[in-house]
Structure formats: structure tokens, C-alpha cells
CSV table of C-alpha atoms and ligand atoms in Angstrom, one decimal:
chain,number,residue,atom,x,y,z
A,148,MET,CA,7.9,-7.3,20.4
A,149,ILE,CA,9.7,-7.2,16.8
A,150,PHE,CA,9.8,-10.6,15.4
A,151,LEU,CA,13.0,-11.8,13.2
A,152,LYS,CA,12.2,-14.1,10.2
A,153,THR,CA,14.2,-17.0,9.2
A,154,GLU,CA,15.1,-17.4,5.8
A,155,HIS,CA,12.4,-19.7,5.4
A,156,GLU,CA,9.8,-17.5,6.6
A,157,ILE,CA,11.0,-14.8,4.3
A,158,ASP,CA,10.3,-17.4,1.3
A,159,LEU,CA,6.7,-17.9,2.5
A,160,LEU,CA,6.4,-13.9,2.7
A,161,ARG,CA,7.8,-13.6,-0.6
A,162,GLU,CA,5.1,-16.2,-2.1
A,163,SER,CA,2.4,-14.4,-0.4
A,164,ASN,CA,3.4,-10.7,-1.3
A,165,GLN,CA,3.9,-11.9,-5.0
A,166,LEU,CA,0.5,-13.2,-5.0
A,167,VAL,CA,-0.7,-9.8,-4.0
A,168,GLY,CA,1.3,-8.4,-7.1
A,169,LYS,CA,-0.2,-10.8,-9.1
A,170,THR,CA,-3.6,-10.0,-7.9
A,171,LEU,CA,-3.1,-6.2,-8.5
A,172,CYS,CA,-2.3,-7.2,-11.8
A,173,GLU,CA,-5.7,-9.0,-12.3
A,174,LEU,CA,-7.0,-5.5,-11.5
A,175,ALA,CA,-4.8,-3.7,-13.6
A,176,LYS,CA,-6.6,-5.9,-16.7
A,177,ILE,CA,-10.0,-4.5,-16.0
A,178,ILE,CA,-9.7,-1.0,-14.2
A,179,ARG,CA,-11.3,1.7,-16.5
A,180,PRO,CA,-13.9,4.3,-16.4
A,181,GLY,CA,-17.6,2.2,-16.0
A,182,ILE,CA,-16.6,-0.5,-13.7
A,183,THR,CA,-17.8,-0.5,-10.1
A,184,THR,CA,-15.1,-0.8,-7.3
A,185,LEU,CA,-17.1,-3.8,-6.2
A,186,TYR,CA,-16.6,-5.3,-9.2
A,187,LEU,CA,-12.8,-4.9,-8.6
A,188,ASP,CA,-13.4,-6.8,-5.2
A,189,GLN,CA,-14.8,-9.6,-6.6
A,190,ILE,CA,-12.1,-10.4,-9.0
A,191,ALA,CA,-9.7,-10.2,-6.3
A,192,GLU,CA,-11.2,-12.2,-3.8
A,193,GLU,CA,-11.8,-14.9,-6.5
A,194,PHE,CA,-8.2,-15.0,-8.0
A,195,ILE,CA,-6.8,-14.8,-4.3
A,196,ARG,CA,-8.6,-18.1,-3.7
A,197,ASP,CA,-8.2,-19.8,-6.7
A,198,ASN,CA,-4.5,-19.4,-6.0
A,199,LYS,CA,-5.2,-21.3,-2.4
A,200,ALA,CA,-4.8,-18.4,-0.4
A,201,ILE,CA,-7.2,-16.6,1.6
A,202,PRO,CA,-8.2,-12.6,1.1
A,203,GLY,CA,-6.1,-11.0,4.3
A,204,PHE,CA,-8.8,-8.2,4.8
A,205,LEU,CA,-11.6,-9.8,4.9
A,206,GLY,CA,-12.9,-10.0,8.2
A,207,TYR,CA,-9.9,-8.4,9.9
A,208,ASN,CA,-11.1,-6.5,12.8
A,209,GLY,CA,-14.4,-6.8,10.9
A,210,PHE,CA,-13.5,-5.3,7.6
A,211,PRO,CA,-16.3,-6.3,5.2
A,212,TYR,CA,-14.3,-6.7,1.9
A,213,THR,CA,-11.3,-8.3,0.1
A,214,LEU,CA,-9.9,-4.8,-1.0
A,215,CYS,CA,-9.5,-1.4,0.5
A,216,VAL,CA,-10.5,0.6,-2.8
A,217,SER,CA,-9.8,4.5,-1.9
A,218,VAL,CA,-11.1,6.9,-4.7
A,219,ASN,CA,-9.8,10.6,-4.9
A,220,GLU,CA,-10.2,12.3,-1.5
A,221,ASN,CA,-10.2,8.9,0.0
A,222,VAL,CA,-6.8,8.0,1.6
A,223,VAL,CA,-7.2,4.4,2.8
A,224,HIS,CA,-9.4,2.1,4.1
A,225,GLY,CA,-12.2,2.8,1.4
A,226,PHE,CA,-15.1,0.2,1.2
A,227,PRO,CA,-15.4,-1.2,-2.5
A,228,SER,CA,-19.1,-0.2,-3.8
A,229,ASN,CA,-21.5,0.4,-6.6
A,230,TYR,CA,-19.6,3.5,-7.3
A,231,VAL,CA,-18.8,3.5,-10.8
A,232,LEU,CA,-15.2,4.7,-12.1
A,233,LYS,CA,-15.0,7.6,-13.9
A,234,ASP,CA,-12.6,9.3,-16.2
A,235,GLY,CA,-10.1,11.3,-14.0
A,236,ASP,CA,-10.2,9.1,-10.7
A,237,VAL,CA,-7.4,7.9,-8.9
A,238,VAL,CA,-7.8,4.9,-7.0
A,239,SER,CA,-5.4,3.2,-4.1
A,240,ILE,CA,-5.9,-0.5,-4.2
A,241,ASP,CA,-5.1,-2.1,-1.1
A,242,CYS,CA,-4.4,-5.7,-1.0
A,243,GLY,CA,-3.8,-8.3,1.8
A,244,THR,CA,-3.7,-12.1,1.2
A,245,ILE,CA,-2.8,-15.3,3.7
A,246,LEU,CA,-0.9,-17.8,2.2
A,247,ASN,CA,0.7,-20.7,4.3
A,248,GLY,CA,-0.3,-18.6,7.4
A,249,TYR,CA,1.9,-15.5,6.0
A,250,TYR,CA,0.6,-12.1,5.4
A,251,GLY,CA,1.1,-10.2,1.9
A,252,ASP,CA,0.3,-6.6,1.9
A,253,SER,CA,0.7,-3.9,-0.9
A,254,ALA,CA,-1.0,-1.0,-2.8
A,255,TYR,CA,-0.7,0.9,-5.9
A,256,THR,CA,-2.8,4.2,-6.8
A,257,PHE,CA,-4.1,3.6,-10.2
A,258,CYS,CA,-5.3,6.2,-12.8
A,259,VAL,CA,-8.7,5.9,-14.4
A,260,GLY,CA,-8.6,7.3,-17.9
A,261,GLU,CA,-7.0,10.7,-18.2
A,262,VAL,CA,-5.8,12.3,-14.9
A,263,ASP,CA,-5.2,15.8,-14.1
A,264,SER,CA,-1.2,16.4,-14.7
A,265,GLN,CA,-1.2,18.0,-11.0
A,266,VAL,CA,-2.8,14.6,-9.4
A,267,MET,CA,-0.6,12.8,-11.6
A,268,LYS,CA,2.5,14.6,-10.2
A,269,LEU,CA,1.2,13.6,-6.7
A,270,LEU,CA,1.3,10.0,-7.6
A,271,LYS,CA,4.4,9.8,-9.1
A,272,THR,CA,6.1,11.5,-6.0
A,273,THR,CA,4.4,9.6,-3.7
A,274,LYS,CA,5.7,6.2,-5.4
A,275,GLU,CA,9.2,7.9,-5.8
A,276,SER,CA,9.0,8.5,-2.1
A,277,LEU,CA,8.4,4.9,-1.2
A,278,TYR,CA,11.6,3.8,-3.0
A,279,LEU,CA,13.5,6.4,-1.4
A,280,GLY,CA,12.1,4.9,2.0
A,281,ILE,CA,13.1,1.4,0.8
A,282,GLU,CA,16.8,2.6,0.0
A,283,LYS,CA,17.0,3.6,4.0
A,284,ALA,CA,15.5,0.1,4.9
A,285,VAL,CA,18.9,-1.4,5.6
A,286,GLU,CA,20.5,-3.1,8.6
A,287,GLY,CA,22.2,-0.6,11.1
A,288,ASN,CA,19.8,2.2,10.2
A,289,ARG,CA,16.7,3.4,12.1
A,290,ILE,CA,12.8,3.6,11.6
A,291,GLY,CA,13.1,6.8,11.5
A,292,ASP,CA,15.4,7.2,8.7
A,293,ILE,CA,12.7,5.9,6.6
A,294,GLY,CA,10.2,8.0,7.6
A,295,HIS,CA,12.6,11.1,7.2
A,296,ALA,CA,13.3,10.3,3.8
A,297,ILE,CA,9.7,10.1,2.8
A,298,GLN,CA,8.6,13.0,4.7
A,299,THR,CA,11.5,15.5,3.2
A,300,TYR,CA,11.0,14.3,-0.3
A,301,CYS,CA,7.1,14.7,-0.1
A,302,GLU,CA,7.0,18.0,1.9
A,303,SER,CA,9.7,19.7,-0.5
A,304,ASN,CA,7.6,19.0,-3.6
A,305,GLY,CA,4.7,20.9,-1.8
A,306,TYR,CA,2.6,17.5,-0.2
A,307,SER,CA,1.6,16.8,3.0
A,308,VAL,CA,2.0,13.5,4.8
A,309,VAL,CA,-0.4,11.7,6.9
A,310,ARG,CA,0.4,11.0,10.7
A,311,GLU,CA,-2.3,8.9,11.9
A,312,LEU,CA,-1.7,5.7,9.8
A,313,VAL,CA,1.7,4.5,9.2
A,314,GLY,CA,3.7,1.2,8.1
A,315,HIS,CA,4.1,-1.9,10.2
A,316,GLY,CA,5.8,-5.2,10.7
A,317,VAL,CA,4.4,-7.9,8.5
A,318,GLY,CA,4.5,-11.7,9.2
A,319,ARG,CA,2.0,-14.3,10.8
A,320,LYS,CA,-0.1,-11.3,11.4
A,321,MET,CA,-0.7,-8.4,9.4
A,322,HIS,CA,0.4,-5.7,11.9
A,323,GLU,CA,3.2,-6.4,13.7
A,324,ASP,CA,5.8,-4.2,15.5
A,325,PRO,CA,7.6,-1.9,14.6
A,326,GLU,CA,5.2,0.9,13.4
A,327,VAL,CA,6.8,2.4,10.1
A,328,PRO,CA,5.7,6.4,10.2
A,329,ASN,CA,6.1,8.2,7.2
A,330,TYR,CA,7.5,11.1,8.9
A,331,GLY,CA,10.4,11.4,11.7
A,332,ARG,CA,13.9,12.5,12.5
A,333,SER,CA,16.7,10.6,11.1
A,334,GLY,CA,18.4,8.4,13.6
A,335,SER,CA,15.4,7.9,15.7
A,336,GLY,CA,13.1,4.7,16.5
A,337,PRO,CA,13.8,0.9,16.6
A,338,LEU,CA,17.2,-0.3,15.1
A,339,LEU,CA,16.8,-2.0,11.9
A,340,LYS,CA,18.1,-5.5,11.6
A,341,LYS,CA,18.3,-8.2,8.7
A,342,GLY,CA,15.5,-10.3,9.1
A,343,MET,CA,12.7,-7.8,10.0
A,344,VAL,CA,10.0,-7.4,7.5
A,345,ILE,CA,8.1,-4.3,7.2
A,346,ALA,CA,5.4,-2.5,5.0
A,347,ILE,CA,6.4,0.7,4.2
A,348,GLU,CA,3.4,2.9,2.8
A,349,PRO,CA,3.6,6.5,2.1
A,350,MET,CA,-0.2,8.1,2.4
A,351,ILE,CA,0.5,11.7,0.6
A,352,CYS,CA,-1.8,14.5,0.2
A,353,LEU,CA,-2.2,17.2,-2.5
A,354,GLY,CA,-3.4,19.5,0.2
A,355,LYS,CA,-3.5,19.4,3.7
A,356,ARG,CA,-2.5,16.3,5.8
A,357,GLN,CA,-5.6,16.8,8.1
A,358,ILE,CA,-8.0,13.5,7.9
A,359,VAL,CA,-11.3,12.3,8.9
A,360,ILE,CA,-13.1,9.1,9.3
A,361,GLU,CA,-16.4,8.9,7.4
A,362,ASN,CA,-19.6,7.1,9.0
A,363,ASP,CA,-19.0,3.6,8.0
A,364,GLY,CA,-16.1,3.6,10.5
A,365,TRP,CA,-13.3,2.7,8.3
A,366,THR,CA,-12.9,5.5,5.3
A,367,VAL,CA,-10.4,7.6,5.7
A,368,ARG,CA,-10.6,11.0,3.4
A,369,THR,CA,-8.8,14.0,3.6
A,370,LYS,CA,-10.8,16.7,5.4
A,371,ASP,CA,-10.0,19.4,2.7
A,372,ARG,CA,-11.1,16.5,-0.1
A,373,LEU,CA,-8.3,17.2,-2.3
A,374,PRO,CA,-6.8,14.1,-3.4
A,375,ALA,CA,-4.3,11.6,-1.9
A,376,ALA,CA,-1.9,9.0,-2.9
A,377,HIS,CA,-1.0,5.6,-1.4
A,378,PHE,CA,1.7,3.0,-2.4
A,379,GLU,CA,2.8,0.1,-0.5
A,380,HIS,CA,5.8,-2.5,-0.5
A,381,THR,CA,6.1,-5.2,2.1
A,382,ILE,CA,10.1,-5.5,2.4
A,383,ALA,CA,12.8,-7.7,4.0
A,384,ILE,CA,15.6,-5.6,5.6
A,385,GLY,CA,19.0,-6.6,4.4
A,386,SER,CA,22.7,-5.9,5.2
A,387,LYS,CA,23.3,-3.7,2.1
A,388,LYS,CA,19.7,-3.7,0.7
A,389,ALA,CA,16.4,-4.2,1.2
A,390,GLU,CA,14.4,-7.0,-0.7
A,391,ILE,CA,10.9,-6.1,-1.9
A,392,LEU,CA,8.9,-9.1,-1.5
A,393,SER,CA,5.7,-7.4,-2.9
A,394,SER,CA,5.7,-6.7,-6.5
A,395,PHE,CA,4.7,-3.6,-9.0
A,396,GLU,CA,6.1,-5.6,-12.0
A,397,PHE,CA,3.1,-7.7,-13.3
A,398,LEU,CA,0.5,-4.8,-12.8
A,399,GLU,CA,2.9,-2.3,-14.4
A,400,LYS,CA,3.6,-4.5,-17.5
A,401,GLU,CA,-0.3,-4.7,-17.9
A,402,LEU,CA,-0.4,-1.1,-17.7
A,403,GLY,CA,2.0,0.0,-19.9
A,404,ASP,CA,2.4,3.5,-20.5
A,405,ARG,CA,-0.6,4.0,-17.8
A,406,ALA,CA,1.7,2.9,-14.9
A,407,ILE,CA,2.7,5.6,-12.6
B,583,LIG,MG1,-1.9,-2.6,2.7
B,584,LIG,MG1,-0.1,-2.2,5.3
């Protein structure tokens, strides 16, 4: 069942999602070769709690951390760990919050030091595809229009689209209906209506789209061990244009020319 949100609920969702954007900015300040991914997690948890919110992922279906930190061939749901970031790594950081009972959910793939130009192009294309998907997220279109825009753009650039993991509705629960695949046929799927709030999150692979789940039961990585990229915004469907409730503005200002 798809819950349509009131203006007031969208205000609350905006607050929670803006806090995710600010948390990602705190991470942008410290991400560099030599730090552990667990340190990123500690900083994020502290910042979220200092802002009177609760980490949205911690304890979700038993997930043990505040962040999903997925390095290089890891696509999503990676565990923060004692792994020390090194020059050339790409790191998807996915962050969730609960503020006033509503979820925030957004992800960005960061570069650590100097990243291979081929991998950098994957990141740029994935981020661009997210915005192409958002352009389709208007009243009267269908869910399939979003996925179709993402898929055709990424595949035309030679990349592949993960099928097993999809975007989702966001509200009082982190994962609500509808599912938002990053692939599909235009004109298919549920009709988009004003008041729907969804997370769009392309997960795009440099090589083949097949994935495996690691022994920790969570970490999703590419089977061919080539890098993947992941960008996510939570948005509210509008009549002419979607409103992006989360934000990369804080972190990209911090990153300057290291932004994707
Ligand atoms: Mg997320
Ligand atoms: Mg999500």
C-alpha cells in the first residue's frame, strides 16, 4: 500500500533528509586515505544523535551500524570496519536517520585521493542517471519511467544495472511501497501521485550486473569484483517537478573540486 504524505509529513521528511545531507557533509570533511571506515561510522552516529535524531539503519533488521559503507567492488550494505581507506578507493556511504518519527535516506559515492578516470566516469554517469530519474518523478508518470531513464542512460554508457536491489517509498518506515527499480519499461508500474515520497538509488556496475552477498549476510558486491557506484536521493513527487528532500549541497560544498 502506497501512503500519500500530507504537506506536514513532507516537512518532517525534509527535516530528516536534510539531516542526512548534513551528516554526509561531516563525513566529507574527514574522508581521506588513512582513516578507517569504522571512524566514519562513529562520526556519523555522534552527529545524528547530537541533532536529536536516531540512526535509521542501526538495528534495522539487525544491521549493526549507523552507515552502510561499501568500498570499490562492494555495491551496498557494506559494514564499517577497520579497513583503512587508500588512495584510489571509491566509497559509497549510505546514511539513514529517524527524526520526529520520519526517515531520511540518502547515499553518495566518495573518491579517496586520486581515482582512476574510468571509475570516475562511472561515478559521474551514475549520479547523472539519478537526476534523470528524478526528472521523470512527476505526477502522471509511472514508476517504470524512472527506471527506464536510469537504465537507458547507464547502459548506453556501457555500464550495467543491478536488478536485485531497488529504491522504495520512504515515510514512517524506511522501506515502504512502491519498489522503485533502476530498470524497466516506460509507462509501466504504479502511477505517480503528488504526495508520494520515494528514494531513487541507482546501483551501477562498471562490469557485469551480477552480485553476490558476502558471508556477513549483508555486504553486496559485484561478482566480477569490478567497482560499482551508488547515489541516492529521497524525493517528493510534485505535479510539475519533484522536490529533492535530501541534499548533496552541503557535502559538495565541502568537497569542492573533489565532488562528483
Ligand atoms: Mg539508502
Ligand atoms: Mg534507500
